[in-house]
PDB file of C-alpha atoms in Angstrom:
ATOM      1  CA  UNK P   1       0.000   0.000   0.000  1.00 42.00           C
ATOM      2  CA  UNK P   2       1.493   3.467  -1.161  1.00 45.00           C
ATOM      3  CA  UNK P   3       1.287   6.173   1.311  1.00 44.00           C
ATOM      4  CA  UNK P   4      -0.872   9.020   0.153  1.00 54.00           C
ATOM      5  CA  UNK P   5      -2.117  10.832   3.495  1.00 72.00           C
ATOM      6  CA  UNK P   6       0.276  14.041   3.981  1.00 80.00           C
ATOM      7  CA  UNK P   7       0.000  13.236   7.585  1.00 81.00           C
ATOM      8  CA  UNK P   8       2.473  10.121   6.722  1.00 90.00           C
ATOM      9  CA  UNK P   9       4.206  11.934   4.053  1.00 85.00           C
ATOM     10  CA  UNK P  10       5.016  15.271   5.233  1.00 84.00           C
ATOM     11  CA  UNK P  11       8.922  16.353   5.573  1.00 86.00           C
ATOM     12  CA  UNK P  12       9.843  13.122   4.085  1.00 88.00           C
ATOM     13  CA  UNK P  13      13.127  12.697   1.422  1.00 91.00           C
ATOM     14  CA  UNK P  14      14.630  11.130  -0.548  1.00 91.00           C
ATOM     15  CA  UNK P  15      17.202  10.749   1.913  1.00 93.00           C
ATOM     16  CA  UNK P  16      15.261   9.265   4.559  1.00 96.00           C
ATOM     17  CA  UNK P  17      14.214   5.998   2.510  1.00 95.00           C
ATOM     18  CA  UNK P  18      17.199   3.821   3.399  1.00 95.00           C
ATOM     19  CA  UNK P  19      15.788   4.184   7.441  1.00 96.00           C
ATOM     20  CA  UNK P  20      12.237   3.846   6.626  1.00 96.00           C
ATOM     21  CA  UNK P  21      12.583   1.159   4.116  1.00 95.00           C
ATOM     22  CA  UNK P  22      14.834  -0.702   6.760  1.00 96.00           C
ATOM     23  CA  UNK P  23      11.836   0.032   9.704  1.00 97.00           C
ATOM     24  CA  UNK P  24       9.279  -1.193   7.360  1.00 96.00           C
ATOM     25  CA  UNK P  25      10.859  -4.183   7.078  1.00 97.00           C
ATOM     26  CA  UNK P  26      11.237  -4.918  10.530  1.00 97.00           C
ATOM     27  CA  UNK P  27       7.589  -3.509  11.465  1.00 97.00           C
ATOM     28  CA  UNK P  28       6.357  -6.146   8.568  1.00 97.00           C
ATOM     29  CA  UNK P  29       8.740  -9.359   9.101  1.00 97.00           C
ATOM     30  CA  UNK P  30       8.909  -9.088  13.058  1.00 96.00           C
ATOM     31  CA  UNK P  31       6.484  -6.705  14.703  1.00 96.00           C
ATOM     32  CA  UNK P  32       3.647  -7.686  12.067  1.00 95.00           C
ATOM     33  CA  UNK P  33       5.381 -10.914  11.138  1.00 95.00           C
ATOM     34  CA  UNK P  34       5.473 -12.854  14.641  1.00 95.00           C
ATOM     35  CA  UNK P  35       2.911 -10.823  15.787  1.00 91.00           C
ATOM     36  CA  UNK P  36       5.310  -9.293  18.276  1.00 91.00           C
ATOM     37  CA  UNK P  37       2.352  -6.204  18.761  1.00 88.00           C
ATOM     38  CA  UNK P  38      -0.917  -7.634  17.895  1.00 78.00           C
ATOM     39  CA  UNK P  39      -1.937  -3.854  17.699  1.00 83.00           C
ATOM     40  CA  UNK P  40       0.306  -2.994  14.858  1.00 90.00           C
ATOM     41  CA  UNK P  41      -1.535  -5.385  11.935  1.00 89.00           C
ATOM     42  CA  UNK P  42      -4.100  -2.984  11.535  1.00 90.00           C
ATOM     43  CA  UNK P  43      -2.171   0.978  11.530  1.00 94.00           C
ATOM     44  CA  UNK P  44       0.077  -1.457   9.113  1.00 95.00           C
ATOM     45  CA  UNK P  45      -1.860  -2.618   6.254  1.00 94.00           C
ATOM     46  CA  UNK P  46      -3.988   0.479   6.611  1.00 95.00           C
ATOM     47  CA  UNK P  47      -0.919   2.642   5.807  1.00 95.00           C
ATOM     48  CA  UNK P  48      -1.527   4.836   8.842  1.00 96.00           C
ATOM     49  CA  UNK P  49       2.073   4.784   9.985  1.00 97.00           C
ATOM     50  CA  UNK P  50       4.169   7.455   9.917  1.00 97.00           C
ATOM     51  CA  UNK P  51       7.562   6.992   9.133  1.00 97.00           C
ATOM     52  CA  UNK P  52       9.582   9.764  10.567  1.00 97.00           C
ATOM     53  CA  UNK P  53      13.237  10.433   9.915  1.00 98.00           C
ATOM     54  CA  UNK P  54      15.340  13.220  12.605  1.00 98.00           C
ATOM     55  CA  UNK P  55      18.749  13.889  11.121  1.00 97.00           C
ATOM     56  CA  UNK P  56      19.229  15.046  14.530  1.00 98.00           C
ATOM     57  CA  UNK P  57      22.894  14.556  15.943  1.00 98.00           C
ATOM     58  CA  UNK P  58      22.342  16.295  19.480  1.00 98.00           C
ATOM     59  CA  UNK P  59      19.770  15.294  22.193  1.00 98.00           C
ATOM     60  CA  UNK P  60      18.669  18.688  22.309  1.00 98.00           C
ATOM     61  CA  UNK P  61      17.790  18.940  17.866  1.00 98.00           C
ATOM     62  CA  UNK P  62      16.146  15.459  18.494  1.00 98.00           C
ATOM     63  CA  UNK P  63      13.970  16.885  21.446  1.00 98.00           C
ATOM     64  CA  UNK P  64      12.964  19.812  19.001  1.00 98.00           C
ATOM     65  CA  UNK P  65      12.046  17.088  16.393  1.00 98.00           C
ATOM     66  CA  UNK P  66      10.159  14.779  19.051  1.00 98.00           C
ATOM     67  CA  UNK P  67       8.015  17.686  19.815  1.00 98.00           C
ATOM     68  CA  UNK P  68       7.215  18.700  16.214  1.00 98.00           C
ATOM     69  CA  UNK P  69       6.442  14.781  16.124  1.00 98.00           C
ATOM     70  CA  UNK P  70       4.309  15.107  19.306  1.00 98.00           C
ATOM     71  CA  UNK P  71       2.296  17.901  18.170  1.00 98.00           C
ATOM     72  CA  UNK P  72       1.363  17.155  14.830  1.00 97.00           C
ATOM     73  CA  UNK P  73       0.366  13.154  15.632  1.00 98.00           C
ATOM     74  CA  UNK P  74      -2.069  15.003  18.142  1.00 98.00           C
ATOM     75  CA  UNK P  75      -3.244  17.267  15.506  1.00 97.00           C
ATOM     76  CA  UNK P  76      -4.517  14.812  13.057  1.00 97.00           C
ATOM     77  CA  UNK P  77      -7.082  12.938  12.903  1.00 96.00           C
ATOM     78  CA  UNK P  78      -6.444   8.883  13.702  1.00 95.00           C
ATOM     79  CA  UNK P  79      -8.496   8.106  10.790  1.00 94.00           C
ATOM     80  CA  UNK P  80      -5.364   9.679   8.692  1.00 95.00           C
ATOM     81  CA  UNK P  81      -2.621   8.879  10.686  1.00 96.00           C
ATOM     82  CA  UNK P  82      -2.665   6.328  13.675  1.00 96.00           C
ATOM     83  CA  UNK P  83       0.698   6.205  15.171  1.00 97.00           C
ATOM     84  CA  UNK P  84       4.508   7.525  14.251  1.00 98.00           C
ATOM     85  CA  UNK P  85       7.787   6.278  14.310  1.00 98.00           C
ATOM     86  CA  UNK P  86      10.576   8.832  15.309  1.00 98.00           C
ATOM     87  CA  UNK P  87      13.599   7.161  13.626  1.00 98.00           C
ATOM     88  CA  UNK P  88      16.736   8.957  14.942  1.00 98.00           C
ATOM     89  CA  UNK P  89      19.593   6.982  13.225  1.00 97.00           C
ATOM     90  CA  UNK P  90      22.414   9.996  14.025  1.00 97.00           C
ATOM     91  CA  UNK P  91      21.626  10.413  17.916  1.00 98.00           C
ATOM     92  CA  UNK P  92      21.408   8.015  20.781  1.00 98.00           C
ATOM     93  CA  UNK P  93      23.229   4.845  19.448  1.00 96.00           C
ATOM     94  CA  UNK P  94      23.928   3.945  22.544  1.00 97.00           C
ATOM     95  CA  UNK P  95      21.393   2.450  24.527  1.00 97.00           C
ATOM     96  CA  UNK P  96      22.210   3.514  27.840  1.00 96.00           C
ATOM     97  CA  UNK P  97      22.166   7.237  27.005  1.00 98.00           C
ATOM     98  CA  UNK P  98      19.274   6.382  24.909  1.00 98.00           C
ATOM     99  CA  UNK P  99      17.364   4.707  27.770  1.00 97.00           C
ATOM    100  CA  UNK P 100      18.136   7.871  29.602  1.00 97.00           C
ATOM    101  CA  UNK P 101      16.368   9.984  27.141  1.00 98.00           C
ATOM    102  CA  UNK P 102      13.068   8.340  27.891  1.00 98.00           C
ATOM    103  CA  UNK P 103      12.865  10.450  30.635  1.00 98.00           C
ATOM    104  CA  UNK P 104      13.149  13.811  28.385  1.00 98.00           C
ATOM    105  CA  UNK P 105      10.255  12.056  26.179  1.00 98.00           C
ATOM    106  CA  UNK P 106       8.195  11.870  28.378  1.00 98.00           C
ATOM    107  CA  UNK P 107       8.680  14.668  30.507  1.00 98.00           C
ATOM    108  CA  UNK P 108       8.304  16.758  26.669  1.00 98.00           C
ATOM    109  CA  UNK P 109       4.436  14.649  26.219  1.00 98.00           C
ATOM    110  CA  UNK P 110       3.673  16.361  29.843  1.00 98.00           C
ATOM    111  CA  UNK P 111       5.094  19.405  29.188  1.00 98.00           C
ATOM    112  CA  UNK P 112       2.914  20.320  25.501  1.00 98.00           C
ATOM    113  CA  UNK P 113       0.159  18.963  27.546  1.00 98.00           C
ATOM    114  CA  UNK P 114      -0.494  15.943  25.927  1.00 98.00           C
ATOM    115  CA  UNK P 115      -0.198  13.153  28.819  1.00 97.00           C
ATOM    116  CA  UNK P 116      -3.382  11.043  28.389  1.00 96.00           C
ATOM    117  CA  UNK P 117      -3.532  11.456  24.892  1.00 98.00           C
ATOM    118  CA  UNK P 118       0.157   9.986  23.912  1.00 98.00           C
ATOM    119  CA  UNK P 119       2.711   8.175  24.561  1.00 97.00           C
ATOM    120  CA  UNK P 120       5.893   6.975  23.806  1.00 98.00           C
ATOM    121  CA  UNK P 121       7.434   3.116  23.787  1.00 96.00           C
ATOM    122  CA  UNK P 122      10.993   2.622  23.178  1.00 97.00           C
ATOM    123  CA  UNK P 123      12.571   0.561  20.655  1.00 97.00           C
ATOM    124  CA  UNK P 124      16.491   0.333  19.529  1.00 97.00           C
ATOM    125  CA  UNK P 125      19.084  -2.174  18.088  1.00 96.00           C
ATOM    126  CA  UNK P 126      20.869  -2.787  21.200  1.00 96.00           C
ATOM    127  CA  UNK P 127      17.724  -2.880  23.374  1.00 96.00           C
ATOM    128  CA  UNK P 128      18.224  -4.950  26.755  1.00 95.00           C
ATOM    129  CA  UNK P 129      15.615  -5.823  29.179  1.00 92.00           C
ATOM    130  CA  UNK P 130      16.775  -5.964  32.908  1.00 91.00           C
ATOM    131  CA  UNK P 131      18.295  -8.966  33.887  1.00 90.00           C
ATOM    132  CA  UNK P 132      18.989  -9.991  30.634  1.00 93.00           C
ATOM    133  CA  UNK P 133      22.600 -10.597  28.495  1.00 95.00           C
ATOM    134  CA  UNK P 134      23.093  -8.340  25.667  1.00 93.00           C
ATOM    135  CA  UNK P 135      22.896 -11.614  23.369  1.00 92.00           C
ATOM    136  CA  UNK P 136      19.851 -13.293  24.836  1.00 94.00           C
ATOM    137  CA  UNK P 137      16.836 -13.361  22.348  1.00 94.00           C
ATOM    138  CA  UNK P 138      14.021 -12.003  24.595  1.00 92.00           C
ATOM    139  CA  UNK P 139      15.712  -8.719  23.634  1.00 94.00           C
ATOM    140  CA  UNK P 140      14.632  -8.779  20.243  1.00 95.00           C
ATOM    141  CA  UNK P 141      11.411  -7.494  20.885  1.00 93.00           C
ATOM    142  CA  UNK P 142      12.114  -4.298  21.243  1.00 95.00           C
ATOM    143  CA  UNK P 143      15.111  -4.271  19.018  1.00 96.00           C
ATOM    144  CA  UNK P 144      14.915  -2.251  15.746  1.00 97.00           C
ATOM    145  CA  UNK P 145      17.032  -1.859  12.764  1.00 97.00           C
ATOM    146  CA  UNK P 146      17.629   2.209  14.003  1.00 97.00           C
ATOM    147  CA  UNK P 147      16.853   3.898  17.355  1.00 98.00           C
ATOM    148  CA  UNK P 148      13.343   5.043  17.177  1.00 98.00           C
ATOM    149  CA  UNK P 149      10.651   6.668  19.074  1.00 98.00           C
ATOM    150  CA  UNK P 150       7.100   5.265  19.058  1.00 97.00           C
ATOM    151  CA  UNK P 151       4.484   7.571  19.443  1.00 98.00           C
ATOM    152  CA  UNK P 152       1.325   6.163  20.262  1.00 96.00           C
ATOM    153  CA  UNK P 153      -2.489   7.411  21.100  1.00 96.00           C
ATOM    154  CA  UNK P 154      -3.300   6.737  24.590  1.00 94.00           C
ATOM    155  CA  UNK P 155      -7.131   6.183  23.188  1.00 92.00           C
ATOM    156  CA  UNK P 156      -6.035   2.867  20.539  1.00 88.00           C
ATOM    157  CA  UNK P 157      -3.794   1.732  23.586  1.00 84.00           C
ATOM    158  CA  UNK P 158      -6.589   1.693  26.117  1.00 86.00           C
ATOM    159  CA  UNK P 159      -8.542   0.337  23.139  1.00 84.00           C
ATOM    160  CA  UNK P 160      -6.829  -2.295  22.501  1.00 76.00           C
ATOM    161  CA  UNK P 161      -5.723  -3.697  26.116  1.00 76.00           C
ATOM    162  CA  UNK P 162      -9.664  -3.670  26.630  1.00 78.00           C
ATOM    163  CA  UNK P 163      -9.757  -5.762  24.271  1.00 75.00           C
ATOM    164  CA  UNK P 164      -7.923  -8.662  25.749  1.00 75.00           C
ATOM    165  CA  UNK P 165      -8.776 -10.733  28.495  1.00 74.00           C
ATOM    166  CA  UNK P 166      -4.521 -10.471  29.507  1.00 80.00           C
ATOM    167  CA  UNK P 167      -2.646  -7.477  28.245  1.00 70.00           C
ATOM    168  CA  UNK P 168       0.814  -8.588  30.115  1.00 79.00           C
ATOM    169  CA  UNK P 169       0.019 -12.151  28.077  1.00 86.00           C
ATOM    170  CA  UNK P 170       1.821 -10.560  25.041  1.00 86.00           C
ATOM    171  CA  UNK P 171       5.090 -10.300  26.703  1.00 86.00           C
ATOM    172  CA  UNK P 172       5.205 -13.402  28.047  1.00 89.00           C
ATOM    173  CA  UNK P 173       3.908 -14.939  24.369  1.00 91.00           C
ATOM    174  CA  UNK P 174       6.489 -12.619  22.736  1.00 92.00           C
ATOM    175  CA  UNK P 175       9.379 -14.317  25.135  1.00 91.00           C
ATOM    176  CA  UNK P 176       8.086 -17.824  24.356  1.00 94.00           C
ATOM    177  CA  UNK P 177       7.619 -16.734  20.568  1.00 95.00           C
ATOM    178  CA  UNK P 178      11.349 -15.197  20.323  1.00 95.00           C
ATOM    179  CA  UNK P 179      12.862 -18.105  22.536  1.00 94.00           C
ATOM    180  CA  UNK P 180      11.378 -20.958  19.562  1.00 96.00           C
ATOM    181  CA  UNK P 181      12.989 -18.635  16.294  1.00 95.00           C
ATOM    182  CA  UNK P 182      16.280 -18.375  18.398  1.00 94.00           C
ATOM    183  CA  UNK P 183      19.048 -16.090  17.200  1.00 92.00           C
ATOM    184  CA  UNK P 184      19.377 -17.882  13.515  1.00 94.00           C
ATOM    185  CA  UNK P 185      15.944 -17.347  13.586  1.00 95.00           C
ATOM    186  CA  UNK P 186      16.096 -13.811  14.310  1.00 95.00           C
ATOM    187  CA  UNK P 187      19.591 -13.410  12.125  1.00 93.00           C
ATOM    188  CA  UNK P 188      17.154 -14.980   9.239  1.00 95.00           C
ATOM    189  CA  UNK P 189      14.392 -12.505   9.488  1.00 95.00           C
ATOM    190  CA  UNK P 190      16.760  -9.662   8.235  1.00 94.00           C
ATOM    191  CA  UNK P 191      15.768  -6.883   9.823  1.00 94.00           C
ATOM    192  CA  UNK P 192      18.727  -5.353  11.609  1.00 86.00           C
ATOM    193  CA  UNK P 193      20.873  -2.597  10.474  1.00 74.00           C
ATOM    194  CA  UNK P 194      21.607  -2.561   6.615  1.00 71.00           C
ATOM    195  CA  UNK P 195      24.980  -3.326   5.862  1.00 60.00           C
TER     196      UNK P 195
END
C-alpha cells in the first residue's frame, strides 16, 4: 500500500528511505510478522504509519524534532494517521544514554500537555531488558534496525488492552515466541541494520 495521506508523508526525502525502508521491514517481518504487537496489523496494512526520519545529531535537535512529532500526531485525525515512528539513526546509538532519554520524552508529552492522549514506547538495536545478556533473544522485541521513538495514542492503547482478556500475556507470548525462532531465527528474518 502506497502512502498518500500528507499526515504520513510530510517532511519526508529522498534521503530518509534507506531508514524507513529498513523500519518497514522490521515492522512487517517481526512486529507484524510474529505478531510481536498484535496492535500494529491494523495501523500497518492500513498505511496509517508514519515513518519519521530526525537527522538530529544532538539530544537537544532530536527533542525539538520529538516535539514537532508530538504535536502534529495530536493534531490529526487517527483516521489519517494512527501512530509515528521517530527514527533517529544519528543520535542516541547507545542504549544507555538512549534509555536515559526516555525520561526527556516523556517529561516533553507532559510538558505540551499531551499526557493522556500519547505516549511513547521505546525501541532500539541494542535494546536490553533488565536482567537480561546483551545476546539473549528475549531482547529482540524491542530491538529495531535504528533507534526510534514510538508515538502512540493513549485512546487505541486503552482500546486495545480492553480488548484482551490479559494485556501482560503478550510479553510473556512474545518471550516464548522469540525463545522458539532463536538467534538464527532472528539473524534470518533480516531486519537489523543494513549493511
Amino acid at each position: 500500500m502506497t502512502d498518500t495521506s500528507s499526515a504520513i508523508t510530510a517532511g519526508v526525502s529522498a534521503a530518509d528511505t534507506p531508514y524507513i525502508d529498513a523500519t518497514r521491514r522490521w515492522v512487517e517481518r517481526a512486529v507484524v510478522g510474529l505478531n510481536l504487537c498484535p496492535f500494529a496489523r491494523a495501523p500497518f496494512i492500513q498505511g496509517k504509519i508514519r515513518y519519521a526520519v530526525s537527522h538530529a545529531r544532538d539530544t537537544d535537535a532530536l527533542l525539538d524534532d520529538l516535539c514537532g512529532e508530538l504535536q502534529s500526531l495530536a493534531a490529526v485525525n487517527a483516521d489519517e494517521c494512527e501512530t509515528t515512528l521517530l527514527i533517529h539513526p544519528h543520535v542516541l546509538g547507545d542504549f544507555l544514554d538512549y534509555n536515559d532519554f526516555l525520561d526527556v520524552a516523556d517529561t516533553a508529552v507532559e510538558t505540551l500537555k499531551l499526557d493522556g492522549v500519547l505516549q511513547v514506547a521505546s525501541f532500539h538495536p541494542h535494546y536490553q531488558f533488565a536482567d537480561t545478556a546483551p545476546d539473549d533473544v528475549e531482547n529482540a522485541t524491542n530491538r529495531s534496525p535504528w533507534p526510534t521513538l514510538h508515538l502512540l495514542r493513549e485512546a487505541s492503547v486503552e482500546r486495545a488492552a480492553d480488548a484482551m482478556s490479559d494485556p501482560d500475556e503478550i510479553y510473556r507470548r512474545n518471550i516464548e515466541t522469540l525463545r522458539k525462532l532463536g538467534r538464527a531465527g532472528w539473524d534470518a528474518l533480516d531486519v537489523g541494520v543494513p549493511e
